[in-house]
Amino acid sequence: MEIFTYLKAPDEASAIAAANVGRTLYIAGGTTLVDLMRLEVLRPTSLVDITGLPYAQIEERGRGVMVGAMVRNSDLAVHPLIVKRYPVLSEALLSGASPQLRNLATTGGNLLQRTRCPYYRDPQNTSCNKRLPGSGCAAIGGYTRSLAVLGVSDKCIATNPSDMSVALVALDAIVHTKRPNDTRTIPIAAFHKVPGDHPEIESVLEPGELITHVELPATPFAARSRYLKVRDRASYAFALASAAVALELAGGTIRDVRVALGGVGTKPWRAPQAEKLLIGQKPNVDLFRRAAEAALTGAQSQRDNRFKIELAKRTLVRALAETAGGTP
Ligand SMILES: Cc1cc2nc3c(=O)[nH]c(=O)nc-3n(C[C@H](O)[C@H](O)[C@H](O)COP(=O)(O)OP(=O)(O)OC[C@H]3O[C@@H](n4cnc5c(N)ncnc54)[C@H](O)[C@@H]3O)c2cc1C
Ligand code: SF4
């Protein structure tokens, strides 16, 4: 690991001022960052510890909920407001990592966790455009079982691994941030970026921009929501495919719906084509299957991850059926 300086930020202004310099990164729970520093994948010259900032609350705001960026994943998952009003978020968090990791992992850090592409994490032996722009992508033509089929480019096919972010997409969450001279709000669907020609840029955040809160709006579909994750073993494993569904039923018809996929996209993947098919229809398995076909439109696989396309479709059909109140 390279030598770095460390500052425990006493307040927000000092954190943002310190992070605006050179190769500085914020550190929250450290469960992504410290691993990647040890592997010399990330090489910050300074760390700004933000765990002392006053963002550890979960509060009602109007009819919605504001979640501080420093709220631990374990606390968020079991909070009564989340369990009752946003069950998809609770389920997604509880499906991630292990209890010990969730006790450290924060809301802000989870949004910015890095891909688990094995080549990204192996700087001594492999080329990776995300780690070193322009160096090539060892994954394309390599071993791709865990990698993405949606939103891929010829520069990168890495999967975004966050379960929480997929649930947030289905909830129309809004990310609140601070920069040196202003604040801004970013709809979650616009927060992460597909790799395109610049896989090294994973979100719309600017260097030093601090996530302060995630807002969960009050929507008519949030309370009837589910997260279904399919993985190699029942716990402590990343998604091969996952689906977050939130829907509003009125008189037996789907009035509104959000569909998001995980484990298959280069970013937490919203599927508007599927949503369009579902709205105004009576729930049934044929409809869900057509929605799943639409959700995977444009999927591009490699040799080892072809199975993910059908797996994601089946995962979504089951998630829709369970959310609508039946089993397929
Ligand atoms: C073994 C293992 C298994 C895991 N399994 C899963 C899983 O199944 N599903 C899943 O979703 N996740 C999983 N994770 C990932 C885990 O959820 C993340 O590591 C965690 O959420 C990151 O949060 P953190 O607070 O520790 O982030 P940190 O490691 O502290 O930071 C991560 C990144 O976010 C930046 N950052 C942190 N907070 C802010 C902020 N407020 N504003 C701006 N930038 C910020 C940091 O600079 C850094 O770049 C796993 C992790 C491990 C180690
Ligand atoms: S898929 Fe992306 S992260 Fe993985 S090696 Fe290629 S460029 Fe790097």
Tab-separated table of C-alpha atoms and ligand atoms in Angstrom:
chain	number	residue	atom	x	y	z
A	1	MET	CA	0.000	0.000	0.000
A	2	GLU	CA	1.259	3.493	-0.801
A	3	ILE	CA	1.797	6.148	1.841
A	4	PHE	CA	-1.147	8.500	2.322
A	5	THR	CA	-2.185	11.253	4.693
A	6	TYR	CA	-5.271	10.920	6.868
A	7	LEU	CA	-7.629	13.598	8.158
A	8	LYS	CA	-10.628	12.998	10.369
A	9	ALA	CA	-12.910	15.789	9.166
A	10	PRO	CA	-14.321	17.826	12.079
A	11	ASP	CA	-17.096	19.291	9.932
A	12	GLU	CA	-18.533	19.323	6.452
A	13	ALA	CA	-16.707	22.461	5.238
A	14	SER	CA	-13.275	21.070	6.195
A	15	ALA	CA	-14.118	17.718	4.611
A	16	ILE	CA	-15.074	19.279	1.279
A	17	ALA	CA	-12.088	21.683	1.298
A	18	ALA	CA	-9.649	18.848	2.033
A	19	ALA	CA	-11.149	16.516	-0.567
A	20	ASN	CA	-10.840	19.072	-3.319
A	21	VAL	CA	-7.067	18.605	-3.474
A	22	GLY	CA	-5.055	16.060	-5.517
A	23	ARG	CA	-5.803	12.344	-5.289
A	24	THR	CA	-7.949	12.594	-2.173
A	25	LEU	CA	-10.822	10.241	-1.386
A	26	TYR	CA	-13.421	10.209	1.342
A	27	ILE	CA	-13.424	7.179	3.584
A	28	ALA	CA	-16.620	6.067	5.344
A	29	GLY	CA	-16.928	2.395	6.389
A	30	GLY	CA	-13.804	1.571	4.372
A	31	THR	CA	-15.127	-1.844	3.301
A	32	THR	CA	-14.565	-1.133	-0.385
A	33	LEU	CA	-11.791	1.403	-0.197
A	34	VAL	CA	-9.319	-0.284	2.145
A	35	ASP	CA	-9.411	-3.557	0.169
A	36	LEU	CA	-8.733	-1.721	-3.064
A	37	MET	CA	-5.907	0.312	-1.519
A	38	ARG	CA	-4.277	-2.866	-0.246
A	39	LEU	CA	-4.500	-4.308	-3.750
A	40	GLU	CA	-3.097	-1.014	-5.138
A	41	VAL	CA	-6.089	-0.654	-7.408
A	42	LEU	CA	-6.971	2.684	-5.786
A	43	ARG	CA	-4.002	4.848	-4.819
A	44	PRO	CA	-5.193	7.993	-3.049
A	45	THR	CA	-2.560	10.318	-1.627
A	46	SER	CA	-4.959	11.474	1.124
A	47	LEU	CA	-7.994	10.112	2.896
A	48	VAL	CA	-10.656	12.274	4.502
A	49	ASP	CA	-12.557	10.339	7.152
A	50	ILE	CA	-16.181	11.480	7.111
A	51	THR	CA	-17.572	9.207	9.802
A	52	GLY	CA	-17.776	12.126	12.271
A	53	LEU	CA	-20.085	14.196	10.043
A	54	PRO	CA	-23.685	14.588	11.203
A	55	TYR	CA	-25.303	12.396	8.550
A	56	ALA	CA	-26.220	9.333	10.549
A	57	GLN	CA	-29.976	9.967	10.847
A	58	ILE	CA	-33.012	8.448	9.193
A	59	GLU	CA	-35.775	11.068	9.324
A	60	GLU	CA	-39.230	11.661	7.914
A	61	ARG	CA	-39.211	14.643	5.566
A	62	GLY	CA	-42.714	15.558	4.421
A	63	ARG	CA	-44.197	12.213	3.421
A	64	GLY	CA	-40.829	10.834	2.368
A	65	VAL	CA	-37.691	9.810	4.258
A	66	MET	CA	-34.204	11.334	4.319
A	67	VAL	CA	-31.363	8.878	4.906
A	68	GLY	CA	-28.010	10.343	5.965
A	69	ALA	CA	-25.004	9.246	3.920
A	70	MET	CA	-23.349	7.884	7.066
A	71	VAL	CA	-26.265	5.627	8.052
A	72	ARG	CA	-24.935	2.081	8.286
A	73	ASN	CA	-26.480	-0.532	5.998
A	74	SER	CA	-27.508	-2.667	8.995
A	75	ASP	CA	-29.366	0.233	10.666
A	76	LEU	CA	-31.130	1.228	7.458
A	77	ALA	CA	-32.254	-2.326	6.716
A	78	VAL	CA	-34.158	-2.752	9.975
A	79	HIS	CA	-35.494	0.768	10.508
A	80	PRO	CA	-39.311	0.600	10.914
A	81	LEU	CA	-39.911	3.353	8.343
A	82	ILE	CA	-37.908	1.437	5.752
A	83	VAL	CA	-39.333	-1.992	6.541
A	84	LYS	CA	-42.906	-0.675	6.320
A	85	ARG	CA	-42.760	1.895	3.546
A	86	TYR	CA	-39.805	0.759	1.410
A	87	PRO	CA	-39.503	-3.020	1.889
A	88	VAL	CA	-37.505	-3.467	-1.332
A	89	LEU	CA	-34.704	-1.429	0.215
A	90	SER	CA	-34.666	-3.424	3.429
A	91	GLU	CA	-34.598	-6.713	1.494
A	92	ALA	CA	-31.837	-5.517	-0.844
A	93	LEU	CA	-29.633	-4.423	2.058
A	94	LEU	CA	-30.157	-7.650	3.979
A	95	SER	CA	-29.228	-9.658	0.886
A	96	GLY	CA	-25.848	-7.897	0.634
A	97	ALA	CA	-22.474	-8.837	2.106
A	98	SER	CA	-22.484	-10.170	5.702
A	99	PRO	CA	-23.806	-8.775	9.006
A	100	GLN	CA	-20.304	-7.647	9.993
A	101	LEU	CA	-19.802	-5.772	6.721
A	102	ARG	CA	-23.257	-4.219	6.877
A	103	ASN	CA	-22.426	-2.903	10.356
A	104	LEU	CA	-19.622	-0.840	8.808
A	105	ALA	CA	-20.879	-0.123	5.292
A	106	THR	CA	-22.589	3.236	4.829
A	107	THR	CA	-25.296	4.504	2.492
A	108	GLY	CA	-22.908	6.862	0.652
A	109	GLY	CA	-20.160	4.249	0.367
A	110	ASN	CA	-22.569	1.598	-0.909
A	111	LEU	CA	-23.606	3.898	-3.757
A	112	LEU	CA	-19.960	4.206	-4.788
A	113	GLN	CA	-18.747	0.653	-4.224
A	114	ARG	CA	-16.577	-0.608	-7.091
A	115	THR	CA	-17.072	-3.500	-9.443
A	116	ARG	CA	-16.039	-7.030	-8.455
A	117	CYS	CA	-14.652	-7.710	-11.957
A	118	PRO	CA	-11.691	-9.994	-11.100
A	119	TYR	CA	-9.415	-8.310	-13.627
A	120	TYR	CA	-10.041	-4.883	-12.104
A	121	ARG	CA	-8.762	-6.221	-8.799
A	122	ASP	CA	-5.577	-7.704	-10.243
A	123	PRO	CA	-3.332	-4.777	-11.200
A	124	GLN	CA	-0.106	-6.804	-11.290
A	125	ASN	CA	-1.235	-9.182	-14.039
A	126	THR	CA	-4.057	-7.744	-16.127
A	127	SER	CA	-5.051	-4.772	-18.240
A	128	CYS	CA	-8.156	-2.849	-17.262
A	129	ASN	CA	-9.562	0.347	-18.767
A	130	LYS	CA	-11.396	1.159	-15.583
A	131	ARG	CA	-8.232	0.991	-13.483
A	132	LEU	CA	-5.884	2.454	-16.089
A	133	PRO	CA	-7.722	4.228	-18.925
A	134	GLY	CA	-6.579	3.113	-22.382
A	135	SER	CA	-4.796	-0.028	-21.157
A	136	GLY	CA	-7.369	-2.494	-22.561
A	137	CYS	CA	-9.935	-4.852	-21.067
A	138	ALA	CA	-8.748	-8.302	-20.064
A	139	ALA	CA	-12.306	-9.395	-19.343
A	140	ILE	CA	-13.520	-9.190	-22.933
A	141	GLY	CA	-12.633	-12.603	-24.320
A	142	GLY	CA	-11.603	-13.688	-20.818
A	143	TYR	CA	-13.602	-15.305	-18.007
A	144	THR	CA	-16.895	-13.437	-17.847
A	145	ARG	CA	-19.315	-15.439	-15.693
A	146	SER	CA	-19.963	-12.596	-13.228
A	147	LEU	CA	-19.886	-9.775	-15.748
A	148	ALA	CA	-22.576	-7.601	-17.302
A	149	VAL	CA	-24.863	-8.069	-20.298
A	150	LEU	CA	-26.648	-4.686	-20.266
A	151	GLY	CA	-25.013	-1.303	-20.834
A	152	VAL	CA	-21.705	-2.842	-21.898
A	153	SER	CA	-19.205	-1.208	-24.256
A	154	ASP	CA	-16.150	-2.430	-26.141
A	155	LYS	CA	-14.075	-0.820	-23.363
A	156	CYS	CA	-15.697	-2.443	-20.312
A	157	ILE	CA	-18.290	-5.061	-19.335
A	158	ALA	CA	-18.003	-4.815	-15.552
A	159	THR	CA	-21.129	-5.314	-13.438
A	160	ASN	CA	-22.194	-2.762	-10.848
A	161	PRO	CA	-22.413	-4.919	-7.709
A	162	SER	CA	-24.625	-2.815	-5.413
A	163	ASP	CA	-27.892	-4.405	-4.289
A	164	MET	CA	-28.949	-1.239	-2.453
A	165	SER	CA	-28.642	0.914	-5.573
A	166	VAL	CA	-30.960	-1.376	-7.545
A	167	ALA	CA	-33.635	-0.962	-4.874
A	168	LEU	CA	-33.089	2.806	-4.866
A	169	VAL	CA	-33.695	2.881	-8.628
A	170	ALA	CA	-37.053	1.167	-8.106
A	171	LEU	CA	-37.913	3.790	-5.486
A	172	ASP	CA	-37.036	6.878	-7.590
A	173	ALA	CA	-34.540	7.899	-4.870
A	174	ILE	CA	-32.697	11.213	-5.047
A	175	VAL	CA	-29.042	11.671	-4.077
A	176	HIS	CA	-28.215	14.938	-2.265
A	177	THR	CA	-24.655	16.232	-2.527
A	178	LYS	CA	-22.453	19.177	-1.585
A	179	ARG	CA	-19.706	20.794	-3.637
A	180	PRO	CA	-17.431	23.650	-2.477
A	181	ASN	CA	-19.904	26.346	-3.551
A	182	ASP	CA	-23.272	24.681	-3.879
A	183	THR	CA	-25.492	21.690	-3.285
A	184	ARG	CA	-27.296	19.571	-5.821
A	185	THR	CA	-29.814	16.760	-6.139
A	186	ILE	CA	-29.337	13.883	-8.567
A	187	PRO	CA	-32.079	11.380	-9.455
A	188	ILE	CA	-30.661	7.927	-8.776
A	189	ALA	CA	-31.277	6.745	-12.354
A	190	ALA	CA	-28.907	9.503	-13.519
A	191	PHE	CA	-26.304	8.995	-10.770
A	192	HIS	CA	-24.324	6.024	-12.156
A	193	LYS	CA	-22.844	6.022	-15.653
A	194	VAL	CA	-22.508	3.263	-18.222
A	195	PRO	CA	-18.858	2.730	-19.229
A	196	GLY	CA	-18.967	3.906	-22.875
A	197	ASP	CA	-15.463	5.102	-23.792
A	198	HIS	CA	-14.671	6.077	-20.179
A	199	PRO	CA	-15.159	3.140	-17.808
A	200	GLU	CA	-13.063	4.956	-15.198
A	201	ILE	CA	-15.946	7.428	-14.682
A	202	GLU	CA	-18.611	5.543	-12.751
A	203	SER	CA	-20.911	8.300	-11.533
A	204	VAL	CA	-21.749	11.918	-12.250
A	205	LEU	CA	-20.051	13.056	-9.018
A	206	GLU	CA	-17.215	15.538	-9.401
A	207	PRO	CA	-13.932	15.024	-7.528
A	208	GLY	CA	-14.467	16.024	-3.895
A	209	GLU	CA	-18.271	16.144	-4.164
A	210	LEU	CA	-19.759	14.819	-0.941
A	211	ILE	CA	-22.922	12.717	-0.738
A	212	THR	CA	-24.874	13.974	2.269
A	213	HIS	CA	-28.253	12.210	2.021
A	214	VAL	CA	-30.396	9.902	-0.018
A	215	GLU	CA	-34.028	10.954	-0.240
A	216	LEU	CA	-36.760	8.349	-0.526
A	217	PRO	CA	-39.816	10.051	-1.946
A	218	ALA	CA	-43.352	9.080	-0.996
A	219	THR	CA	-44.689	7.245	-4.037
A	220	PRO	CA	-47.827	5.123	-4.363
A	221	PHE	CA	-45.741	2.122	-5.449
A	222	ALA	CA	-43.019	2.058	-2.738
A	223	ALA	CA	-44.894	0.075	-0.085
A	224	ARG	CA	-45.662	-2.869	-2.395
A	225	SER	CA	-42.094	-3.635	-3.372
A	226	ARG	CA	-39.709	-6.613	-3.379
A	227	TYR	CA	-36.075	-7.470	-4.028
A	228	LEU	CA	-35.190	-10.888	-5.349
A	229	LYS	CA	-31.525	-11.871	-5.635
A	230	VAL	CA	-30.168	-15.004	-7.298
A	231	ARG	CA	-26.593	-15.960	-6.446
A	232	ASP	CA	-24.247	-18.904	-6.175
A	233	ARG	CA	-24.955	-19.417	-2.464
A	234	ALA	CA	-27.660	-18.159	-0.149
A	235	SER	CA	-25.596	-15.521	1.632
A	236	TYR	CA	-22.370	-13.565	1.341
A	237	ALA	CA	-22.364	-13.592	-2.466
A	238	PHE	CA	-22.932	-10.978	-5.134
A	239	ALA	CA	-25.949	-11.210	-7.437
A	240	LEU	CA	-25.800	-13.208	-10.639
A	241	ALA	CA	-29.129	-11.572	-11.340
A	242	SER	CA	-31.517	-9.611	-9.183
A	243	ALA	CA	-34.749	-7.709	-9.608
A	244	ALA	CA	-36.300	-4.844	-7.669
A	245	VAL	CA	-39.985	-4.293	-8.333
A	246	ALA	CA	-42.304	-1.662	-6.880
A	247	LEU	CA	-45.900	-1.537	-8.008
A	248	GLU	CA	-49.237	0.092	-7.385
A	249	LEU	CA	-52.369	-1.960	-7.994
A	250	ALA	CA	-55.787	-0.349	-8.387
A	251	GLY	CA	-58.860	-2.491	-8.922
A	252	GLY	CA	-56.714	-5.461	-9.933
A	253	THR	CA	-54.820	-3.442	-12.551
A	254	ILE	CA	-51.220	-2.218	-12.455
A	255	ARG	CA	-51.548	1.544	-12.163
A	256	ASP	CA	-47.808	2.291	-11.843
A	257	VAL	CA	-44.631	0.254	-11.584
A	258	ARG	CA	-40.852	0.472	-11.342
A	259	VAL	CA	-38.580	-2.306	-12.521
A	260	ALA	CA	-34.823	-2.434	-11.893
A	261	LEU	CA	-32.257	-5.177	-12.437
A	262	GLY	CA	-28.990	-5.976	-10.671
A	263	GLY	CA	-26.100	-8.335	-11.375
A	264	VAL	CA	-26.539	-7.917	-15.121
A	265	GLY	CA	-25.943	-4.215	-15.796
A	266	THR	CA	-22.898	-1.987	-15.866
A	267	LYS	CA	-25.031	0.290	-13.699
A	268	PRO	CA	-28.093	-0.404	-11.534
A	269	TRP	CA	-30.451	-0.991	-14.426
A	270	ARG	CA	-33.906	0.541	-14.766
A	271	ALA	CA	-36.110	-1.132	-17.374
A	272	PRO	CA	-38.600	1.471	-18.690
A	273	GLN	CA	-39.645	-0.760	-21.629
A	274	ALA	CA	-40.852	-3.359	-19.132
A	275	GLU	CA	-42.665	-0.742	-17.058
A	276	LYS	CA	-44.481	0.564	-20.141
A	277	LEU	CA	-45.771	-2.914	-20.982
A	278	LEU	CA	-47.028	-3.512	-17.451
A	279	ILE	CA	-48.876	-0.253	-16.795
A	280	GLY	CA	-52.637	-0.503	-17.246
A	281	GLN	CA	-52.610	-4.331	-17.431
A	282	LYS	CA	-53.959	-7.029	-15.137
A	283	PRO	CA	-51.083	-9.001	-13.576
A	284	ASN	CA	-50.488	-12.433	-15.127
A	285	VAL	CA	-47.519	-14.626	-15.935
A	286	ASP	CA	-47.668	-14.097	-19.724
A	287	LEU	CA	-47.548	-10.361	-19.184
A	288	PHE	CA	-44.606	-10.716	-16.777
A	289	ARG	CA	-42.709	-12.839	-19.278
A	290	ARG	CA	-43.246	-10.216	-22.014
A	291	ALA	CA	-42.071	-7.526	-19.613
A	292	ALA	CA	-38.974	-9.595	-18.826
A	293	GLU	CA	-38.210	-10.039	-22.545
A	294	ALA	CA	-38.503	-6.256	-22.939
A	295	ALA	CA	-36.266	-5.603	-19.921
A	296	LEU	CA	-33.432	-7.626	-21.452
A	297	THR	CA	-33.718	-6.032	-24.905
A	298	GLY	CA	-30.265	-5.236	-26.216
A	299	ALA	CA	-28.468	-7.610	-23.831
A	300	GLN	CA	-25.038	-8.613	-25.124
A	301	SER	CA	-23.337	-11.647	-23.650
A	302	GLN	CA	-19.913	-13.246	-23.772
A	303	ARG	CA	-19.170	-16.977	-23.660
A	304	ASP	CA	-19.464	-17.473	-19.888
A	305	ASN	CA	-22.307	-15.094	-19.004
A	306	ARG	CA	-24.877	-16.046	-21.660
A	307	PHE	CA	-26.959	-17.814	-18.990
A	308	LYS	CA	-27.524	-14.498	-17.230
A	309	ILE	CA	-29.976	-13.282	-19.856
A	310	GLU	CA	-32.478	-16.079	-19.212
A	311	LEU	CA	-31.705	-16.054	-15.493
A	312	ALA	CA	-32.491	-12.335	-15.254
A	313	LYS	CA	-35.763	-12.821	-17.128
A	314	ARG	CA	-36.875	-15.603	-14.784
A	315	THR	CA	-35.797	-13.598	-11.745
A	316	LEU	CA	-37.875	-10.659	-12.908
A	317	VAL	CA	-40.947	-12.807	-13.668
A	318	ARG	CA	-40.826	-14.230	-10.146
A	319	ALA	CA	-40.246	-10.834	-8.537
A	320	LEU	CA	-43.198	-9.356	-10.425
A	321	ALA	CA	-45.444	-12.270	-9.479
A	322	GLU	CA	-44.467	-12.131	-5.820
A	323	THR	CA	-44.934	-8.366	-5.692
A	324	ALA	CA	-48.297	-8.510	-7.401
A	325	GLY	CA	-49.419	-11.112	-4.893
A	326	GLY	CA	-49.100	-14.526	-6.505
A	327	THR	CA	-46.451	-17.035	-7.513
A	328	PRO	CA	-45.735	-17.773	-11.188
B	1	LIG	C1	-16.566	-9.495	1.119
B	1	LIG	C2	-17.565	-8.463	0.680
B	1	LIG	C3	-18.823	-8.870	0.226
B	1	LIG	C4	-19.739	-7.915	-0.191
B	1	LIG	N1	-20.976	-8.319	-0.663
B	1	LIG	C5	-21.861	-7.386	-1.126
B	1	LIG	C6	-23.126	-7.767	-1.666
B	1	LIG	O1	-23.474	-8.946	-1.723
B	1	LIG	N2	-23.943	-6.786	-2.129
B	1	LIG	C7	-23.590	-5.471	-2.081
B	1	LIG	O2	-24.373	-4.623	-2.508
B	1	LIG	N3	-22.402	-5.090	-1.573
B	1	LIG	C8	-21.551	-6.002	-1.106
B	1	LIG	N4	-20.339	-5.609	-0.620
B	1	LIG	C9	-19.946	-4.213	-0.746
B	1	LIG	C10	-20.319	-3.359	0.446
B	1	LIG	O3	-21.722	-3.188	0.451
B	1	LIG	C11	-19.597	-2.031	0.230
B	1	LIG	O4	-18.231	-2.276	0.400
B	1	LIG	C12	-20.065	-0.960	1.184
B	1	LIG	O5	-21.432	-0.685	1.028
B	1	LIG	C13	-19.262	0.319	0.956
B	1	LIG	O6	-19.574	1.245	1.988
B	1	LIG	P1	-18.409	1.891	2.870
B	1	LIG	O7	-19.051	2.880	3.742
B	1	LIG	O8	-17.586	0.843	3.522
B	1	LIG	O9	-17.580	2.614	1.694
B	1	LIG	P2	-16.051	3.036	1.654
B	1	LIG	O10	-15.224	1.830	1.381
B	1	LIG	O11	-15.679	3.871	2.814
B	1	LIG	O12	-16.094	3.972	0.368
B	1	LIG	C14	-16.422	3.470	-0.903
B	1	LIG	C15	-16.283	4.613	-1.911
B	1	LIG	O13	-17.273	5.602	-1.681
B	1	LIG	C16	-16.674	6.870	-1.455
B	1	LIG	N5	-17.551	7.523	-0.454
B	1	LIG	C17	-17.970	6.963	0.708
B	1	LIG	N6	-18.856	7.793	1.310
B	1	LIG	C18	-18.978	8.878	0.509
B	1	LIG	C19	-19.745	10.089	0.590
B	1	LIG	N7	-20.595	10.335	1.608
B	1	LIG	N8	-19.640	11.000	-0.418
B	1	LIG	C20	-18.802	10.762	-1.457
B	1	LIG	N9	-18.034	9.650	-1.570
B	1	LIG	C21	-18.141	8.710	-0.606
B	1	LIG	C22	-15.260	6.581	-1.014
B	1	LIG	O14	-14.379	7.631	-1.355
B	1	LIG	C23	-14.946	5.321	-1.824
B	1	LIG	O15	-14.554	5.688	-3.123
B	1	LIG	C24	-19.404	-6.542	-0.156
B	1	LIG	C25	-18.160	-6.133	0.330
B	1	LIG	C26	-17.233	-7.076	0.736
B	1	LIG	C27	-15.893	-6.608	1.239
B	2	SF4	S1	-14.594	-5.338	-17.654
B	2	SF4	FE1	-14.121	-3.238	-17.028
B	2	SF4	S2	-13.350	-3.521	-14.943
B	2	SF4	FE2	-13.217	-5.529	-15.934
B	2	SF4	S3	-11.188	-5.640	-16.890
B	2	SF4	FE3	-12.563	-4.816	-18.429
B	2	SF4	S4	-12.323	-2.604	-18.188
B	2	SF4	FE4	-11.580	-3.520	-16.316
